[in-house]
Coordinates of C-alpha atoms and ligand atoms in Angstrom, one line a residue:
A72 CA -29.0 -69.3 -7.6
S73 CA -27.8 -72.5 -6.0
Q74 CA -27.1 -72.6 -2.3
S75 CA -26.3 -75.4 0.1
K76 CA -25.8 -75.2 3.8
D77 CA -23.1 -72.8 5.1
E78 CA -22.0 -71.9 1.6
P79 CA -22.6 -68.6 -0.2
E80 CA -25.1 -68.5 -3.0
T81 CA -23.5 -69.0 -6.4
Y82 CA -24.4 -67.7 -9.8
D83 CA -23.8 -68.7 -13.4
F84 CA -23.4 -65.2 -14.8
I85 CA -21.4 -62.5 -13.0
V86 CA -20.6 -59.0 -14.0
V87 CA -17.6 -57.4 -12.2
A88 CA -17.3 -53.6 -12.6
N89 CA -15.8 -50.8 -10.6
R90 CA -19.3 -49.4 -9.7
L91 CA -22.5 -51.2 -8.8
P92 CA -25.3 -50.2 -11.2
V93 CA -27.2 -48.4 -8.4
D94 CA -27.0 -45.1 -6.7
S95 CA -27.8 -44.5 -3.0
V96 CA -30.6 -42.0 -2.5
T97 CA -31.8 -40.6 0.8
D98 CA -35.3 -39.0 1.2
E99 CA -36.2 -36.1 3.5
A100 CA -37.1 -38.5 6.3
G101 CA -33.6 -39.8 6.1
N102 CA -34.6 -43.2 4.6
Q103 CA -31.9 -44.7 2.4
S104 CA -32.8 -46.6 -0.8
W105 CA -31.2 -47.7 -4.1
R106 CA -32.0 -46.4 -7.6
M107 CA -30.8 -48.0 -10.8
S108 CA -28.2 -45.7 -12.3
P109 CA -28.9 -44.8 -15.8
G110 CA -25.7 -45.9 -17.5
G111 CA -25.5 -47.8 -20.8
L112 CA -23.9 -50.8 -19.3
V113 CA -26.9 -51.4 -17.1
A114 CA -29.2 -51.1 -20.0
A115 CA -27.1 -53.6 -22.0
L116 CA -26.9 -56.2 -19.2
E117 CA -30.2 -55.7 -17.3
P118 CA -32.3 -58.0 -19.5
L119 CA -29.6 -60.7 -19.4
M120 CA -29.1 -60.3 -15.6
K121 CA -32.8 -60.7 -15.0
S122 CA -33.3 -63.7 -17.3
T123 CA -30.2 -65.6 -16.2
D124 CA -29.0 -66.3 -12.7
G125 CA -26.9 -63.1 -12.5
A126 CA -25.0 -61.2 -9.9
W127 CA -23.1 -57.9 -10.1
V128 CA -19.9 -57.3 -8.1
G129 CA -19.0 -53.6 -7.7
W130 CA -18.2 -50.7 -5.4
P131 CA -21.2 -48.8 -4.0
G132 CA -19.5 -45.4 -4.8
A133 CA -18.7 -44.1 -1.3
A134 CA -15.8 -44.8 1.0
D135 CA -16.2 -47.0 4.1
V136 CA -19.6 -48.4 3.1
V137 CA -19.7 -52.0 4.2
L138 CA -22.8 -53.8 3.0
E139 CA -24.1 -57.3 2.8
P140 CA -25.2 -58.5 -0.7
F141 CA -28.7 -57.4 -1.6
E142 CA -31.3 -57.7 -4.3
H143 CA -32.4 -54.7 -6.4
E144 CA -34.9 -55.0 -9.3
N145 CA -34.2 -58.7 -9.5
I146 CA -30.4 -58.3 -9.7
R147 CA -28.2 -59.6 -7.0
M148 CA -25.8 -56.8 -5.9
V149 CA -22.5 -57.8 -4.3
P150 CA -20.9 -54.7 -2.8
I151 CA -17.1 -54.3 -2.4
A152 CA -16.1 -52.0 0.4
L153 CA -13.2 -49.5 -0.1
D154 CA -11.8 -47.4 2.7
E155 CA -10.9 -43.8 2.3
G156 CA -7.2 -44.5 1.5
E157 CA -8.2 -47.2 -1.0
V158 CA -10.5 -44.7 -2.8
E159 CA -7.6 -42.3 -3.0
R160 CA -4.9 -44.7 -4.2
Y161 CA -6.9 -47.3 -6.3
Y162 CA -9.6 -45.1 -7.7
E163 CA -8.5 -41.4 -7.8
G164 CA -4.8 -42.3 -7.9
F165 CA -4.0 -45.4 -10.1
S166 CA -7.2 -45.5 -12.1
N167 CA -7.8 -41.8 -12.7
D168 CA -4.4 -40.3 -12.4
T169 CA -2.2 -43.1 -13.8
L170 CA -4.1 -45.3 -16.2
W171 CA -6.7 -42.7 -17.5
P172 CA -4.1 -40.2 -18.8
L173 CA -1.7 -42.9 -20.0
Y174 CA -4.5 -44.7 -22.0
H175 CA -5.6 -41.4 -23.5
D176 CA -2.3 -40.8 -25.1
V177 CA -0.8 -38.8 -22.2
I178 CA -3.0 -35.7 -22.9
A179 CA -2.3 -35.1 -19.2
Q180 CA 0.9 -36.3 -17.5
P181 CA 0.3 -39.7 -15.7
S182 CA 1.6 -40.0 -12.2
Y183 CA 3.4 -43.2 -11.2
H184 CA 3.4 -44.1 -7.5
R185 CA 4.3 -47.5 -6.1
E186 CA 1.8 -47.2 -3.2
W187 CA -1.0 -46.6 -5.7
W188 CA 0.0 -49.7 -7.6
E189 CA 0.1 -51.8 -4.5
T190 CA -3.4 -50.7 -3.6
Y191 CA -4.6 -51.3 -7.2
V192 CA -3.4 -54.9 -6.8
A193 CA -5.0 -55.4 -3.4
V194 CA -8.3 -54.0 -4.5
N195 CA -8.3 -56.0 -7.8
R196 CA -7.7 -59.1 -5.5
R197 CA -10.7 -58.2 -3.4
F198 CA -13.0 -58.0 -6.5
A199 CA -11.5 -61.2 -7.9
D200 CA -12.0 -63.1 -4.6
A201 CA -15.6 -61.9 -4.3
A202 CA -16.4 -63.1 -7.8
A203 CA -14.6 -66.4 -7.2
R204 CA -16.6 -67.0 -4.1
I205 CA -20.0 -66.6 -5.7
A206 CA -19.3 -68.2 -9.1
D207 CA -21.0 -71.5 -10.0
Q208 CA -18.9 -74.3 -11.4
G209 CA -18.2 -73.3 -15.0
A210 CA -19.9 -69.9 -14.7
T211 CA -19.3 -67.0 -17.0
V212 CA -17.7 -63.8 -15.5
W213 CA -17.6 -60.6 -17.4
V214 CA -15.1 -58.0 -16.1
H215 CA -15.2 -54.3 -17.1
D216 CA -12.7 -51.6 -17.6
Y217 CA -9.3 -50.2 -16.7
Q218 CA -9.9 -50.2 -13.0
L219 CA -9.9 -54.0 -12.9
Q220 CA -7.4 -55.2 -15.4
L221 CA -5.8 -57.7 -13.0
V222 CA -9.0 -59.5 -12.2
P223 CA -9.1 -61.8 -15.2
G224 CA -5.6 -63.2 -14.4
M225 CA -6.4 -63.6 -10.7
L226 CA -9.6 -65.4 -11.5
R227 CA -7.9 -67.7 -14.1
E228 CA -5.6 -68.8 -11.4
S229 CA -8.1 -69.4 -8.6
R230 CA -10.9 -70.7 -10.8
P231 CA -9.7 -72.3 -14.1
D232 CA -13.2 -73.7 -14.6
L233 CA -14.6 -70.2 -15.3
T234 CA -15.2 -68.6 -18.7
I235 CA -13.8 -65.1 -18.4
G236 CA -14.5 -62.0 -20.5
F237 CA -13.0 -58.6 -20.3
F238 CA -14.1 -55.3 -21.9
N239 CA -12.0 -52.2 -22.0
H240 CA -14.2 -49.1 -22.3
I241 CA -11.4 -46.7 -22.9
P242 CA -8.6 -46.7 -25.6
F243 CA -5.6 -49.0 -25.4
P244 CA -2.5 -46.9 -26.3
A245 CA 0.3 -47.6 -28.8
Y246 CA 3.2 -49.5 -27.3
G247 CA 5.5 -46.4 -27.3
I248 CA 3.1 -44.9 -24.7
F249 CA 2.0 -48.0 -22.9
S250 CA 5.6 -49.0 -22.3
Q251 CA 6.0 -46.1 -19.9
L252 CA 4.0 -48.0 -17.3
P253 CA 6.3 -49.5 -14.7
W254 CA 3.8 -52.4 -14.2
R255 CA 3.2 -53.0 -17.9
Q256 CA 3.9 -56.7 -17.8
Q257 CA 1.6 -57.3 -14.8
I258 CA -1.2 -55.5 -16.6
I259 CA -0.9 -57.6 -19.8
S260 CA -0.7 -60.8 -17.8
G261 CA -3.8 -59.8 -15.9
L262 CA -5.7 -59.2 -19.1
L263 CA -4.5 -62.4 -20.7
G264 CA -6.3 -64.3 -18.0
A265 CA -9.5 -63.6 -20.0
D266 CA -10.8 -65.8 -22.9
V267 CA -12.0 -62.8 -24.8
I268 CA -10.6 -59.3 -24.4
G269 CA -12.9 -56.7 -26.0
F270 CA -11.9 -53.2 -27.2
Q271 CA -13.8 -50.3 -28.7
R272 CA -11.7 -50.0 -31.9
V273 CA -9.8 -52.3 -34.2
A274 CA -6.8 -50.0 -33.5
D275 CA -7.1 -50.6 -29.7
A276 CA -7.0 -54.4 -30.2
G277 CA -4.0 -54.0 -32.5
N278 CA -2.2 -52.0 -29.9
F279 CA -2.9 -54.6 -27.3
T280 CA -1.6 -57.6 -29.4
R281 CA 1.5 -55.6 -30.3
A282 CA 2.1 -55.0 -26.6
V283 CA 1.7 -58.8 -26.0
R284 CA 4.3 -59.5 -28.7
R285 CA 6.8 -56.9 -27.6
L286 CA 6.6 -57.8 -23.9
F287 CA 6.1 -61.5 -24.0
G288 CA 6.9 -62.7 -27.5
Y289 CA 3.7 -64.8 -27.6
E290 CA 2.4 -65.7 -31.0
T291 CA -0.5 -63.6 -32.3
K292 CA -2.4 -63.7 -35.5
G293 CA -5.2 -61.3 -36.3
T294 CA -7.4 -61.3 -33.3
R295 CA -5.9 -64.4 -31.7
V296 CA -3.2 -64.7 -29.1
W297 CA -1.6 -68.0 -28.0
V298 CA -0.7 -67.9 -24.3
P299 CA 1.4 -70.7 -22.7
V300 CA -0.4 -72.3 -19.9
G301 CA 1.1 -72.2 -16.4
D302 CA 4.4 -70.6 -17.4
S303 CA 5.3 -67.0 -17.0
S304 CA 9.1 -67.3 -17.0
D305 CA 9.2 -65.6 -20.3
A306 CA 7.8 -62.4 -18.7
T307 CA 11.2 -60.9 -18.2
T308 CA 13.2 -62.4 -21.1
G309 CA 10.7 -62.4 -23.9
D310 CA 12.0 -65.9 -24.6
R311 CA 9.4 -67.9 -26.5
S312 CA 11.3 -71.1 -27.2
H313 CA 9.4 -72.9 -24.5
I314 CA 6.2 -72.3 -26.4
R315 CA 6.8 -74.9 -28.9
G316 CA 5.1 -78.1 -27.8
A317 CA 3.9 -76.5 -24.5
P318 CA 0.2 -76.4 -23.9
V319 CA -1.3 -73.1 -24.9
R320 CA -4.6 -71.3 -24.4
R321 CA -6.1 -69.3 -27.2
V322 CA -7.2 -65.8 -26.3
I323 CA -9.3 -63.5 -28.5
A324 CA -8.5 -59.8 -28.6
R325 CA -11.0 -58.0 -30.8
A326 CA -13.0 -54.8 -31.3
Y327 CA -16.7 -54.8 -30.1
P328 CA -17.7 -51.2 -30.5
I329 CA -20.2 -50.3 -27.7
S330 CA -23.4 -48.5 -28.3
I331 CA -26.4 -47.1 -26.5
D332 CA -29.9 -48.3 -25.5
V333 CA -31.3 -46.9 -28.7
T334 CA -35.0 -47.7 -27.9
S335 CA -35.0 -45.7 -24.7
Y336 CA -33.6 -42.6 -26.5
V337 CA -35.9 -42.9 -29.5
E338 CA -38.9 -43.2 -27.1
L339 CA -37.8 -40.2 -25.0
A340 CA -37.4 -38.1 -28.1
Q341 CA -40.9 -38.9 -29.2
K342 CA -42.5 -37.7 -26.0
P343 CA -44.6 -34.6 -26.5
E344 CA -43.4 -33.1 -23.2
V345 CA -39.7 -33.6 -24.2
Q346 CA -40.4 -32.0 -27.6
A347 CA -42.2 -29.1 -25.9
R348 CA -39.2 -28.7 -23.6
A349 CA -36.9 -28.5 -26.7
R350 CA -39.0 -25.7 -28.1
E351 CA -38.9 -24.0 -24.7
I352 CA -35.1 -24.2 -24.5
R353 CA -34.9 -22.5 -27.9
E354 CA -37.3 -19.8 -26.7
E355 CA -35.3 -19.3 -23.4
L356 CA -32.1 -18.9 -25.4
G357 CA -33.8 -16.0 -27.3
N358 CA -34.6 -17.9 -30.5
P359 CA -31.2 -17.9 -32.1
K360 CA -30.8 -19.1 -35.6
T361 CA -28.3 -21.7 -34.5
I362 CA -28.0 -23.6 -31.3
M363 CA -24.7 -25.5 -30.9
L364 CA -24.3 -28.0 -28.1
G365 CA -21.5 -29.8 -26.3
V366 CA -22.2 -32.5 -23.6
D367 CA -19.3 -34.0 -21.8
R368 CA -18.1 -35.0 -18.4
L369 CA -15.7 -32.2 -17.5
D370 CA -12.6 -34.1 -18.6
Y371 CA -9.4 -33.1 -20.4
T372 CA -9.9 -35.9 -22.9
K373 CA -13.1 -34.3 -24.3
G374 CA -11.4 -31.3 -26.1
I375 CA -13.7 -28.7 -24.5
G376 CA -11.0 -26.1 -24.6
H377 CA -10.2 -26.7 -28.3
R378 CA -14.0 -26.3 -29.0
L379 CA -14.2 -23.1 -27.1
K380 CA -11.1 -21.7 -28.8
A381 CA -12.6 -22.4 -32.3
F382 CA -15.9 -20.8 -31.3
G383 CA -14.2 -17.8 -29.7
E384 CA -12.1 -17.2 -32.9
L385 CA -15.2 -17.4 -35.1
L386 CA -16.8 -14.7 -33.0
A387 CA -13.6 -12.6 -33.0
E388 CA -13.4 -12.8 -36.8
G389 CA -17.0 -11.8 -37.2
R390 CA -17.8 -15.1 -39.0
L391 CA -20.3 -15.7 -36.2
D392 CA -22.4 -13.3 -34.2
V393 CA -24.0 -13.8 -30.8
Q394 CA -27.3 -12.4 -32.3
D395 CA -27.5 -15.6 -34.4
V396 CA -25.6 -18.3 -32.6
T397 CA -25.2 -19.6 -29.1
L398 CA -23.2 -22.5 -27.7
V399 CA -24.7 -24.5 -24.8
Q400 CA -22.0 -26.5 -23.0
V401 CA -23.0 -29.0 -20.4
A402 CA -19.9 -30.0 -18.5
S403 CA -21.0 -32.5 -15.9
P404 CA -18.9 -32.5 -12.7
S405 CA -16.3 -35.3 -12.7
R406 CA -13.4 -36.5 -10.5
E407 CA -13.4 -33.3 -8.6
R408 CA -10.7 -34.4 -6.1
V409 CA -8.1 -35.1 -8.8
A410 CA -5.7 -32.2 -9.3
S411 CA -5.7 -32.2 -13.1
Y412 CA -9.5 -32.0 -13.1
M413 CA -9.5 -29.0 -10.7
Q414 CA -7.0 -27.3 -13.0
L415 CA -9.0 -28.1 -16.1
R416 CA -12.1 -26.6 -14.5
D417 CA -10.3 -23.4 -13.8
E418 CA -9.0 -23.2 -17.4
I419 CA -12.3 -23.8 -19.0
E420 CA -14.2 -21.4 -16.7
L421 CA -11.6 -18.7 -17.4
T422 CA -12.0 -19.2 -21.1
V423 CA -15.8 -19.2 -21.0
G424 CA -15.7 -16.0 -18.9
R425 CA -13.4 -14.3 -21.4
I426 CA -15.4 -15.2 -24.5
N427 CA -18.7 -14.2 -22.8
G428 CA -17.1 -10.9 -21.6
D429 CA -15.6 -10.1 -25.0
Y430 CA -18.4 -11.0 -27.4
G431 CA -21.6 -11.3 -25.4
S432 CA -24.3 -8.5 -25.3
I433 CA -27.1 -7.9 -23.0
G434 CA -29.6 -10.5 -23.8
H435 CA -27.2 -12.6 -25.9
T436 CA -24.7 -14.8 -24.2
A437 CA -22.1 -16.5 -26.3
I438 CA -21.7 -19.6 -24.2
N439 CA -24.3 -21.0 -21.8
Y440 CA -21.9 -23.0 -19.6
L441 CA -23.6 -25.5 -17.2
H442 CA -21.4 -27.3 -14.7
Q443 CA -24.2 -29.5 -13.6
G444 CA -25.7 -32.9 -14.2
Y445 CA -29.2 -33.2 -15.7
P446 CA -31.9 -35.8 -15.9
R447 CA -32.0 -37.8 -19.1
E448 CA -35.2 -36.1 -20.3
E449 CA -33.5 -32.7 -20.2
M450 CA -30.5 -34.1 -22.1
V451 CA -32.7 -35.4 -24.9
A452 CA -34.6 -32.1 -25.0
L453 CA -31.2 -30.4 -25.5
Y454 CA -30.3 -32.9 -28.3
L455 CA -33.5 -32.0 -30.0
A456 CA -32.9 -28.3 -29.7
A457 CA -29.4 -28.5 -31.0
D458 CA -28.8 -27.6 -34.7
V459 CA -25.1 -28.5 -34.4
M460 CA -23.7 -31.1 -32.0
L461 CA -20.0 -30.7 -31.2
V462 CA -17.9 -33.8 -30.2
T463 CA -14.3 -32.7 -30.3
A464 CA -12.6 -35.3 -28.0
L465 CA -8.8 -35.5 -28.2
R466 CA -9.1 -39.1 -27.4
D467 CA -12.2 -41.1 -26.5
G468 CA -12.9 -44.9 -26.3
M469 CA -16.2 -44.5 -28.1
N470 CA -18.3 -41.4 -27.1
L471 CA -21.9 -42.3 -26.5
V472 CA -23.0 -38.7 -26.7
A473 CA -22.5 -38.8 -30.5
K474 CA -24.7 -41.9 -30.8
E475 CA -27.4 -40.5 -28.4
Y476 CA -27.7 -37.3 -30.5
V477 CA -28.1 -39.3 -33.7
A478 CA -30.7 -41.7 -32.1
T479 CA -32.9 -38.8 -30.9
R480 CA -33.0 -37.1 -34.3
A481 CA -35.8 -38.9 -36.0
D482 CA -36.7 -35.6 -37.6
L483 CA -33.4 -35.9 -39.6
G484 CA -32.4 -32.4 -38.5
G485 CA -29.2 -31.4 -36.9
V486 CA -25.5 -31.9 -37.9
L487 CA -23.0 -33.9 -35.9
V488 CA -19.4 -32.6 -35.9
L489 CA -17.3 -35.5 -34.7
S490 CA -13.6 -35.9 -33.8
E491 CA -11.8 -38.7 -35.6
F492 CA -10.1 -39.4 -32.2
A493 CA -13.4 -40.7 -30.8
G494 CA -14.1 -44.4 -31.4
A495 CA -17.5 -43.5 -32.7
S496 CA -15.9 -42.0 -35.8
D497 CA -15.1 -45.5 -37.1
D498 CA -18.8 -46.1 -37.5
L499 CA -20.3 -42.6 -38.0
R500 CA -18.6 -41.7 -41.2
Q501 CA -21.4 -39.4 -42.4
A502 CA -20.7 -36.9 -39.6
L503 CA -18.5 -33.9 -40.3
L504 CA -15.2 -35.5 -39.2
I505 CA -12.6 -33.2 -37.6
N506 CA -9.1 -33.2 -36.1
P507 CA -9.7 -31.1 -33.0
H508 CA -6.0 -30.1 -32.9
D509 CA -6.6 -28.3 -36.2
I510 CA -8.4 -25.2 -35.0
E511 CA -8.9 -23.8 -38.5
G512 CA -10.4 -27.2 -39.6
V513 CA -12.8 -27.2 -36.6
K514 CA -13.9 -23.6 -37.5
D515 CA -14.5 -24.5 -41.1
A516 CA -16.5 -27.6 -40.0
V517 CA -18.6 -25.5 -37.7
M518 CA -19.4 -23.0 -40.5
R519 CA -20.1 -25.8 -42.9
A520 CA -22.5 -27.4 -40.3
I521 CA -24.3 -24.1 -39.8
D522 CA -24.7 -23.4 -43.5
M523 CA -25.5 -27.0 -44.6
P524 CA -28.4 -27.3 -47.0
V525 CA -31.4 -29.1 -45.5
A526 CA -31.2 -31.9 -48.1
E527 CA -27.6 -32.7 -47.2
K528 CA -28.4 -32.6 -43.4
R529 CA -31.2 -35.1 -44.0
R530 CA -29.1 -37.4 -46.1
R531 CA -26.3 -37.5 -43.6
M532 CA -28.5 -37.9 -40.6
R533 CA -30.4 -40.7 -42.3
A534 CA -27.2 -42.6 -42.9
L535 CA -26.0 -42.0 -39.3
R536 CA -29.2 -43.2 -37.8
K537 CA -29.1 -46.4 -39.8
R538 CA -25.8 -47.2 -38.3
V539 CA -26.8 -46.4 -34.7
L540 CA -30.3 -48.1 -34.9
E541 CA -28.8 -51.3 -36.3
N542 CA -26.2 -51.6 -33.6
D543 CA -27.6 -51.0 -30.2
V544 CA -26.0 -52.0 -26.9
I545 CA -28.1 -55.1 -26.5
K546 CA -26.7 -56.4 -29.7
W547 CA -23.2 -55.4 -28.5
S548 CA -23.5 -57.5 -25.3
R549 CA -25.0 -60.4 -27.3
V550 CA -22.2 -60.5 -29.8
F551 CA -19.6 -60.3 -27.1
L552 CA -21.1 -63.1 -25.0
E553 CA -21.6 -65.3 -28.1
E554 CA -18.0 -65.0 -28.9
L555 CA -17.1 -65.7 -25.3
K556 CA -19.2 -68.8 -25.3
H557 CA -17.4 -70.2 -28.3
S558 CA -13.9 -69.2 -27.1
T559 CA -13.8 -70.5 -23.6
T560 CA -10.7 -72.3 -22.6
A561 CA -12.0 -73.3 -19.2
H562 CA -11.2 -76.8 -18.1
P563 CA -13.6 -77.8 -15.4
V564 CA -12.0 -79.1 -12.3
S565 CA -13.6 -80.3 -9.2
H566 CA -13.8 -77.5 -6.7
D567 CA -14.2 -77.8 -3.0
H568 CA -15.8 -74.8 -1.7
Ligands
GDG689 C1 -16.5 -44.0 -21.1 C2 -15.5 -43.8 -22.2 C3 -17.1 -44.8 -23.8 C4 -23.1 -36.8 -19.4 N1 -23.5 -35.7 -18.7 C5 -24.8 -36.0 -18.3 C6 -25.1 -37.3 -18.7 N2 -24.1 -37.8 -19.4 C7 -24.1 -39.1 -20.0 C8 -24.1 -39.0 -21.6 C9 -23.5 -40.4 -21.9 C10 -22.5 -40.6 -20.8 O1 -22.9 -39.8 -19.7 C11 -21.1 -40.3 -21.2 O2 -20.6 -41.3 -22.0 P1 -19.4 -41.1 -23.0 O3 -19.3 -42.3 -23.9 O4 -19.7 -39.8 -23.8 O5 -18.1 -40.8 -22.1 P2 -17.4 -41.4 -20.7 O6 -18.2 -41.0 -19.6 O7 -16.0 -40.9 -20.8 O8 -17.5 -43.0 -20.9 C12 -16.2 -43.6 -23.5 C13 -18.0 -45.1 -22.6 O9 -17.2 -45.2 -21.4 C14 -18.8 -46.4 -22.8 O10 -17.9 -47.5 -23.1 O11 -18.0 -44.4 -24.9 O12 -15.3 -43.4 -24.6 O13 -14.6 -42.7 -21.9 O14 -24.5 -41.4 -21.9 O15 -25.4 -38.8 -22.0 N3 -26.3 -37.9 -18.5 C15 -27.2 -37.2 -17.8 N4 -26.9 -36.0 -17.3 C16 -25.8 -35.4 -17.5 O16 -25.6 -34.2 -17.0 N5 -28.4 -37.8 -17.5

């Protein structure tokens, strides 16, 4: 990092994400410290952050926490403070109750509130200003996710010397849905501040460029978008006559499907104690013939209810019996202060209770429902114990759980049932692909998975593993940053701060 007198330290690579990659932990004596949070983004960027002169701008995860920048495991952390009201309006409100349902095809009804939007703008401004303050001349800034879609545009304005990347971790909806958003133009303008805008699926990138054409009339071709420089007058009229001859920036909007830190999952799955735990889990479940598994944040996008419905009907019809089959459903607590999530929890828990009450027997529970988070070791042991993995998302940007399951199954056992509405299905074609809305189809796929001959399981799992092992998250970040390096439209100017 470079630093001169009275000026903040500056960095040549900056990640901007809603959350810092650390969690606060307090020991019994009341001492607070930081622990690296286990997410995939951290795994993808950690090596890079350590080898380059990197800083990470993000929220520490609790309201009213005001902190000076600090160092953790060689990464410079730049905390952004949010007060209680900002957490409610920017995070729980606009991010999780407006954008999240809208971008997931309005599975839940999005709420539109002008005060939420105003706070979203103000908080995005705070993140952008923090990044601008610590960015070296000509630095690279990589902004992540739907909480921060205005940051690229704000940075482009204040710091035209920067190279700016953006990655959208969730789907980007079709125009007919996106156009509901009262602030649709501001969002597109914000994103177009980036040099490269990354999406999970080819379809997401297509939806985005279509929105650009519909709202602004800018020229797009394949993954390229031509954005007029320093003119947004067309924002309301869609008039593109001014484009001819005017200076333009070329923006790339393309799919870069994210992946997992494959090595760490493969290594965990090889550990004797994790394998022993997998055997113990099977034992504790009463040695059923088939263990089925679902692992999701408790979120309405994940199709947990559809999965339970299919399973309950198979039990009701006698095609499955609790003597032979059990379903383990880990539903990790998520967004518990948002009303639609409270309602979802009630629905799911009612359904689980009904199915267990109707079809369970003493000693054989139909569904082992766990509303808890677990350490990564335990998750991997569950993956190893699971004969059938159920990913039935109604809409999901990628779904890393599917890739984690595949990565851990070096034994080539296990069958992945995968929703075609999860981004992962573009890549994992050898899974049993399902439409979760088609309950009969889901039931048939579950039966097929349970009855699948060993040779077919092995053939499918081998093909799936090849895909996942060849495309890990480190490669993902490398490919994105390579493209960014070649696409920069930054024009260095002298900067006096
Ligand atoms: C968003 C997009 C996209 C879950 N419960 C526990 C636990 N997990 C871990 C999983 C997995 C991660 O959380 C969840 O990732 P997903 O991809 O499945 O889903 P989202 O959280 O919705 O993530 C998604 C992703 O961003 C990346 O771009 O793929 O589409 O929605 O790693 O294993 N981990 C532990 N205990 C738990 O109880 N340790």
